[in-house]
Amino acid sequence: MDFNERTLAYRLSEKRIGNYIQFFEEVESTNDAAFRLAESGAPEGTAVIADCQTKGKGRLKRQWQSPPGCNIYTSIILRPAIDPVFAPQITLMTGVAVADLLSGYCPENVTLKWPNDVQIRGKKVCGVLTEMSASAAKGVDFIIVGIGINVNIERVDFDESFRDIATSLKEEAGREISRLDLTLKLFDNLENLYTKLLIEGFGSIKDTWLCYSDMVGRHIQVVFNDKVLAGKVRGVDDFGALVIADKNGVIRRVMAGDASIVKE
Ligand code: BT5
């Protein structure tokens, strides 16, 4: 097995992302571990990687199923000098990095679903969870980018509650994929896009995100805290919000929620 601290650290040294790694056979949540490391001063690019999580987190206190021996669970510390309102750009950027990665294995079938899902043939293969520490005075202190990718998990092993809407790279590509190779490529993609974001801004990353998304022009609904907003998707803005036009043509910006395409 090559998915261990020694091999990962050796292959990732000299990189901006992954220059320092902490590997766990088992951890509650890589996001929580990375958050603690960042609070104690760990530098940008530090990555926590785990073989298994016992309390993997989704958004809004949801769970992320994280069994051992098959998938990628990683959280990266970034310290961008940006206004906290632009932090959602990091989530969308990460989606693009993962979509580029998975497209190498399943060309044409990878889509992005706002705000944080990567899908293959419409099924969720990856979720991104970004968490931030920031203050009005100092701006962003750090952002934790958490990424869970279903790599070699088999369909029967998914929790029944989402078995029909989840998938793995192995299920879609029809073969086992090396987690080491994927992790190295993922960190390379992230490093390139993050550098681009800092130097050139969000524009071209947003365009790539929109190319991967099948939501633009579709009627969708977004549910957040029991509130439902419906409309036709126009795009995303520089704050990472989903821009929709309601039935009267009024433009609304949605900052958070679960979006789904409404069958017309
Ligand atoms: C997410 O939340 O999609 C963000 C998931 C982030 C997980 C990574 S793993 C590394 C890092 N450390 C952590 O603790 N977290 C991050 P959300 O959009 O809220 O989706 C959660 C929902 O997806 C759950 O309620 C389930 O319905 C479903 N789900 C849970 N585990 C799944 C899995 N392995 N594959 C596909 N869907 C899953």
Short mmCIF file of C-alpha atoms and ligand atoms in Angstrom, two decimals:
data_model
loop_
_atom_site.label_atom_id
_atom_site.label_comp_id
_atom_site.label_asym_id
_atom_site.label_seq_id
_atom_site.Cartn_x
_atom_site.Cartn_y
_atom_site.Cartn_z
CA MET A 1 0.00 0.00 0.00
CA ASP A 2 1.49 3.31 -1.07
CA PHE A 3 -1.10 5.53 0.60
CA ASN A 4 0.84 6.39 3.73
CA GLU A 5 2.62 9.31 5.36
CA ARG A 6 6.12 8.44 4.10
CA THR A 7 5.25 8.13 0.42
CA LEU A 8 2.90 11.12 0.43
CA ALA A 9 5.38 13.36 2.25
CA TYR A 10 8.21 12.31 -0.09
CA ARG A 11 6.16 12.95 -3.25
CA LEU A 12 4.71 16.23 -1.98
CA SER A 13 7.78 17.95 -0.59
CA GLU A 14 8.72 21.17 -2.44
CA LYS A 15 5.07 21.83 -3.28
CA ARG A 16 3.12 24.87 -2.18
CA ILE A 17 0.19 22.63 -1.32
CA GLY A 18 1.20 19.55 0.59
CA ASN A 19 4.63 20.93 1.60
CA TYR A 20 3.84 19.70 5.07
CA ILE A 21 1.42 16.86 5.68
CA GLN A 22 -0.10 15.21 8.67
CA PHE A 23 -1.40 11.72 7.94
CA PHE A 24 -3.83 9.81 10.13
CA GLU A 25 -4.88 6.19 9.80
CA GLU A 26 -8.02 7.36 11.60
CA VAL A 27 -9.20 10.79 12.68
CA GLU A 28 -12.55 12.27 13.65
CA SER A 29 -12.51 14.88 10.88
CA THR A 30 -9.58 16.13 8.79
CA ASN A 31 -11.23 19.57 8.76
CA ASP A 32 -11.21 19.73 12.56
CA ALA A 33 -7.60 18.51 12.71
CA ALA A 34 -6.53 21.09 10.10
CA PHE A 35 -8.44 23.84 11.93
CA ARG A 36 -6.52 23.11 15.13
CA LEU A 37 -3.22 23.04 13.24
CA ALA A 38 -4.01 26.37 11.59
CA GLU A 39 -4.93 27.92 14.93
CA SER A 40 -1.54 26.89 16.24
CA GLY A 41 0.19 28.60 13.32
CA ALA A 42 0.68 25.87 10.68
CA PRO A 43 1.71 27.45 7.37
CA GLU A 44 -0.27 27.75 4.18
CA GLY A 45 -0.23 24.54 2.17
CA THR A 46 -0.30 22.24 5.19
CA ALA A 47 -2.50 19.25 4.39
CA VAL A 48 -4.18 16.77 6.69
CA ILE A 49 -4.88 13.44 5.02
CA ALA A 50 -6.67 10.47 6.58
CA ASP A 51 -7.37 6.91 5.58
CA CYS A 52 -10.62 7.01 7.53
CA GLN A 53 -12.78 9.51 9.43
CA THR A 54 -15.01 8.62 12.36
CA LYS A 55 -16.90 11.94 12.30
CA GLY A 56 -16.53 13.15 8.71
CA LYS A 57 -18.55 16.33 8.31
CA GLY A 58 -20.74 17.73 5.59
CA ARG A 59 -22.40 21.14 5.70
CA LEU A 60 -24.94 21.98 8.40
CA LYS A 61 -23.76 19.22 10.75
CA ARG A 62 -24.45 16.51 8.20
CA GLN A 63 -22.26 13.43 8.08
CA TRP A 64 -19.76 12.43 5.41
CA GLN A 65 -19.44 8.66 5.14
CA SER A 66 -15.70 7.98 5.42
CA PRO A 67 -14.79 4.28 5.55
CA PRO A 68 -11.13 3.13 5.54
CA GLY A 69 -9.02 1.81 2.69
CA CYS A 70 -10.84 3.27 -0.29
CA ASN A 71 -11.35 7.04 -0.50
CA ILE A 72 -9.64 10.43 -0.14
CA TYR A 73 -10.32 12.64 2.88
CA THR A 74 -8.11 15.68 3.03
CA SER A 75 -8.14 19.24 4.39
CA ILE A 76 -5.75 21.96 3.30
CA ILE A 77 -4.83 25.15 5.11
CA LEU A 78 -4.85 28.30 2.95
CA ARG A 79 -4.06 31.81 4.13
CA PRO A 80 -5.11 34.06 1.23
CA ALA A 81 -4.94 37.81 1.76
CA ILE A 82 -8.53 38.30 0.63
CA ASP A 83 -11.64 39.88 2.06
CA PRO A 84 -13.71 37.18 3.84
CA VAL A 85 -16.65 37.92 1.52
CA PHE A 86 -14.66 36.33 -1.31
CA ALA A 87 -13.98 33.09 0.57
CA PRO A 88 -16.69 31.18 -1.38
CA GLN A 89 -14.44 31.60 -4.45
CA ILE A 90 -12.17 29.04 -2.79
CA THR A 91 -15.01 26.49 -2.68
CA LEU A 92 -15.79 26.98 -6.36
CA MET A 93 -12.08 26.90 -7.26
CA THR A 94 -11.74 23.58 -5.42
CA GLY A 95 -14.70 22.19 -7.34
CA VAL A 96 -12.93 23.07 -10.59
CA ALA A 97 -9.69 21.42 -9.38
CA VAL A 98 -11.57 18.20 -8.59
CA ALA A 99 -13.63 18.33 -11.80
CA ASP A 100 -10.43 18.71 -13.88
CA LEU A 101 -8.94 15.78 -11.98
CA LEU A 102 -11.89 13.43 -12.42
CA SER A 103 -12.39 14.42 -16.06
CA GLY A 104 -9.07 12.69 -16.73
CA TYR A 105 -10.82 9.42 -15.83
CA CYS A 106 -14.40 10.07 -16.96
CA PRO A 107 -14.26 12.63 -19.77
CA GLU A 108 -17.50 14.47 -20.60
CA ASN A 109 -19.36 13.13 -17.59
CA VAL A 110 -18.19 15.35 -14.75
CA THR A 111 -20.41 18.21 -13.62
CA LEU A 112 -20.35 20.76 -10.82
CA LYS A 113 -23.40 21.47 -8.74
CA TRP A 114 -23.54 24.66 -6.74
CA PRO A 115 -22.24 25.18 -4.20
CA ASN A 116 -20.00 22.23 -3.31
CA ASP A 117 -20.74 19.02 -5.21
CA VAL A 118 -18.80 17.28 -7.92
CA GLN A 119 -20.86 14.74 -9.79
CA ILE A 120 -20.27 12.02 -12.35
CA ARG A 121 -23.31 11.23 -14.51
CA GLY A 122 -25.39 13.25 -12.09
CA LYS A 123 -24.29 11.37 -8.96
CA LYS A 124 -22.23 12.85 -6.16
CA VAL A 125 -18.62 11.68 -6.17
CA CYS A 126 -17.09 14.50 -4.11
CA GLY A 127 -18.12 17.08 -1.53
CA VAL A 128 -16.18 20.18 -0.51
CA LEU A 129 -16.45 21.78 2.92
CA THR A 130 -14.67 25.09 3.43
CA GLU A 131 -14.42 26.62 6.89
CA MET A 132 -12.85 29.94 7.75
CA SER A 133 -11.36 31.88 10.61
CA ALA A 134 -11.57 35.62 9.97
CA SER A 135 -12.21 38.91 11.69
CA ALA A 136 -13.40 42.29 10.49
CA ALA A 137 -10.15 43.87 11.62
CA LYS A 138 -7.65 41.37 10.23
CA GLY A 139 -9.60 39.77 7.36
CA VAL A 140 -9.01 36.10 6.61
CA ASP A 141 -6.69 34.36 9.04
CA PHE A 142 -7.09 30.97 7.37
CA ILE A 143 -9.44 28.89 5.27
CA ILE A 144 -9.70 25.13 5.63
CA VAL A 145 -10.55 23.42 2.37
CA GLY A 146 -11.98 19.97 3.10
CA ILE A 147 -12.33 17.53 0.22
CA GLY A 148 -13.91 14.08 0.29
CA ILE A 149 -13.65 12.03 -2.91
CA ASN A 150 -15.25 8.62 -3.30
CA VAL A 151 -12.47 6.76 -5.08
CA ASN A 152 -12.75 2.99 -4.75
CA ILE A 153 -15.81 2.54 -2.53
CA GLU A 154 -18.33 0.15 -4.05
CA ARG A 155 -21.96 1.01 -4.56
CA VAL A 156 -23.20 -1.59 -2.06
CA ASP A 157 -21.07 -0.02 0.67
CA PHE A 158 -22.72 3.40 0.47
CA ASP A 159 -25.21 4.19 3.19
CA GLU A 160 -28.64 3.22 1.93
CA SER A 161 -29.99 6.73 2.45
CA PHE A 162 -27.90 8.12 -0.42
CA ARG A 163 -26.85 5.00 -2.33
CA ASP A 164 -28.84 6.00 -5.40
CA ILE A 165 -27.46 9.54 -5.58
CA ALA A 166 -23.81 8.83 -4.80
CA THR A 167 -21.09 7.20 -6.84
CA SER A 168 -17.35 6.55 -6.83
CA LEU A 169 -14.62 6.93 -9.40
CA LYS A 170 -14.18 3.15 -9.51
CA GLU A 171 -17.88 2.61 -10.22
CA GLU A 172 -17.74 5.12 -13.05
CA ALA A 173 -14.33 4.37 -14.55
CA GLY A 174 -14.73 0.62 -14.16
CA ARG A 175 -11.39 0.06 -12.46
CA GLU A 176 -9.56 0.64 -9.20
CA ILE A 177 -7.73 4.00 -9.08
CA SER A 178 -4.57 4.79 -7.05
CA ARG A 179 -5.32 7.18 -4.21
CA LEU A 180 -1.69 8.27 -4.17
CA ASP A 181 -1.76 9.31 -7.84
CA LEU A 182 -5.08 11.07 -7.38
CA THR A 183 -3.93 12.96 -4.29
CA LEU A 184 -0.76 14.16 -6.01
CA LYS A 185 -2.71 15.34 -9.07
CA LEU A 186 -5.36 16.94 -6.88
CA PHE A 187 -2.78 18.98 -4.99
CA ASP A 188 -1.09 19.99 -8.28
CA ASN A 189 -4.42 21.16 -9.70
CA LEU A 190 -5.20 23.07 -6.52
CA GLU A 191 -1.80 24.70 -6.48
CA ASN A 192 -2.14 25.86 -10.10
CA LEU A 193 -5.66 27.20 -9.68
CA TYR A 194 -4.91 28.85 -6.34
CA THR A 195 -1.89 30.63 -7.84
CA LYS A 196 -4.06 31.72 -10.76
CA LEU A 197 -6.77 32.97 -8.41
CA LEU A 198 -4.31 35.06 -6.43
CA ILE A 199 -2.57 36.51 -9.49
CA GLU A 200 -5.31 36.84 -12.09
CA GLY A 201 -8.46 36.91 -9.99
CA PHE A 202 -11.60 34.80 -10.14
CA GLY A 203 -12.73 35.49 -13.75
CA SER A 204 -11.39 32.52 -15.68
CA ILE A 205 -11.94 30.09 -12.79
CA LYS A 206 -15.57 31.21 -12.64
CA ASP A 207 -15.89 30.63 -16.41
CA THR A 208 -14.49 27.12 -16.06
CA TRP A 209 -16.85 26.46 -13.15
CA LEU A 210 -19.79 27.52 -15.32
CA CYS A 211 -18.61 25.25 -18.16
CA TYR A 212 -18.68 22.28 -15.78
CA SER A 213 -22.06 23.23 -14.33
CA ASP A 214 -25.24 22.02 -15.94
CA MET A 215 -27.32 24.53 -14.00
CA VAL A 216 -27.09 27.67 -16.09
CA GLY A 217 -30.36 28.35 -17.91
CA ARG A 218 -32.17 25.64 -15.93
CA HIS A 219 -35.02 26.11 -13.50
CA ILE A 220 -33.89 25.27 -10.02
CA GLN A 221 -34.95 25.52 -6.46
CA VAL A 222 -32.75 26.22 -3.49
CA VAL A 223 -33.75 25.12 -0.01
CA PHE A 224 -32.18 26.78 3.01
CA ASN A 225 -33.54 26.62 6.55
CA ASP A 226 -37.03 25.61 5.34
CA LYS A 227 -37.11 28.54 2.90
CA VAL A 228 -37.43 27.74 -0.78
CA LEU A 229 -36.29 30.05 -3.57
CA ALA A 230 -37.02 29.16 -7.19
CA GLY A 231 -35.89 30.62 -10.48
CA LYS A 232 -33.80 30.26 -13.59
CA VAL A 233 -30.04 30.19 -13.09
CA ARG A 234 -28.10 33.07 -14.65
CA GLY A 235 -24.66 32.21 -13.25
CA VAL A 236 -22.54 32.79 -10.17
CA ASP A 237 -21.12 36.09 -9.00
CA ASP A 238 -17.77 37.08 -7.52
CA PHE A 239 -19.05 36.33 -4.01
CA GLY A 240 -19.74 32.73 -5.02
CA ALA A 241 -23.48 33.34 -4.87
CA LEU A 242 -25.84 31.63 -7.28
CA VAL A 243 -27.60 34.25 -9.37
CA ILE A 244 -31.16 33.38 -10.30
CA ALA A 245 -34.04 35.22 -11.96
CA ASP A 246 -37.41 34.52 -10.35
CA LYS A 247 -40.62 34.12 -12.34
CA ASN A 248 -41.08 37.90 -12.47
CA GLY A 249 -37.55 38.40 -13.75
CA VAL A 250 -36.31 39.75 -10.42
CA ILE A 251 -32.64 38.86 -9.90
CA ARG A 252 -31.75 37.20 -6.62
CA ARG A 253 -28.42 36.16 -5.19
CA VAL A 254 -28.40 32.99 -3.14
CA MET A 255 -25.53 32.60 -0.71
CA ALA A 256 -26.22 29.15 0.75
CA GLY A 257 -28.54 26.19 0.46
CA ASP A 258 -29.19 22.95 -1.38
CA ALA A 259 -29.95 23.45 -5.04
CA SER A 260 -31.81 21.03 -7.28
CA ILE A 261 -32.90 21.23 -10.89
CA VAL A 262 -36.68 21.33 -11.24
CA LYS A 263 -38.02 19.11 -14.02
CA GLU A 264 -39.86 21.28 -16.57
C1 BT5 B 1 -20.56 17.98 1.63
O1 BT5 B 1 -21.57 18.31 2.48
O2 BT5 B 1 -20.70 17.51 0.52
C2 BT5 B 1 -19.16 18.25 2.16
C3 BT5 B 1 -18.41 16.98 2.41
C4 BT5 B 1 -16.98 17.26 2.80
C5 BT5 B 1 -16.28 16.03 3.27
C6 BT5 B 1 -14.82 16.28 3.51
S1 BT5 B 1 -13.95 14.80 3.81
C7 BT5 B 1 -12.55 15.69 4.30
C8 BT5 B 1 -13.05 16.86 5.12
N1 BT5 B 1 -13.21 16.51 6.52
C9 BT5 B 1 -14.49 16.55 6.90
O3 BT5 B 1 -14.90 16.27 8.05
N2 BT5 B 1 -15.26 16.94 5.87
C10 BT5 B 1 -14.48 17.20 4.68
P1 BT5 B 1 -23.10 18.33 2.09
O4 BT5 B 1 -23.29 19.07 0.80
O5 BT5 B 1 -23.80 18.83 3.28
O6 BT5 B 1 -23.46 16.83 1.79
C11 BT5 B 1 -23.63 15.92 2.84
C12 BT5 B 1 -24.63 14.86 2.37
O7 BT5 B 1 -24.04 14.05 1.34
C13 BT5 B 1 -25.03 13.90 3.48
O8 BT5 B 1 -26.12 14.39 4.20
C14 BT5 B 1 -25.38 12.63 2.69
O9 BT5 B 1 -26.69 12.71 2.15
C15 BT5 B 1 -24.43 12.69 1.51
N3 BT5 B 1 -23.20 11.92 1.74
C16 BT5 B 1 -22.60 11.59 2.91
N4 BT5 B 1 -21.47 10.91 2.69
C17 BT5 B 1 -21.35 10.79 1.35
C18 BT5 B 1 -20.38 10.21 0.51
N5 BT5 B 1 -19.29 9.59 0.97
N6 BT5 B 1 -20.60 10.29 -0.82
C19 BT5 B 1 -21.67 10.91 -1.35
N7 BT5 B 1 -22.62 11.48 -0.60
C20 BT5 B 1 -22.45 11.43 0.74
#
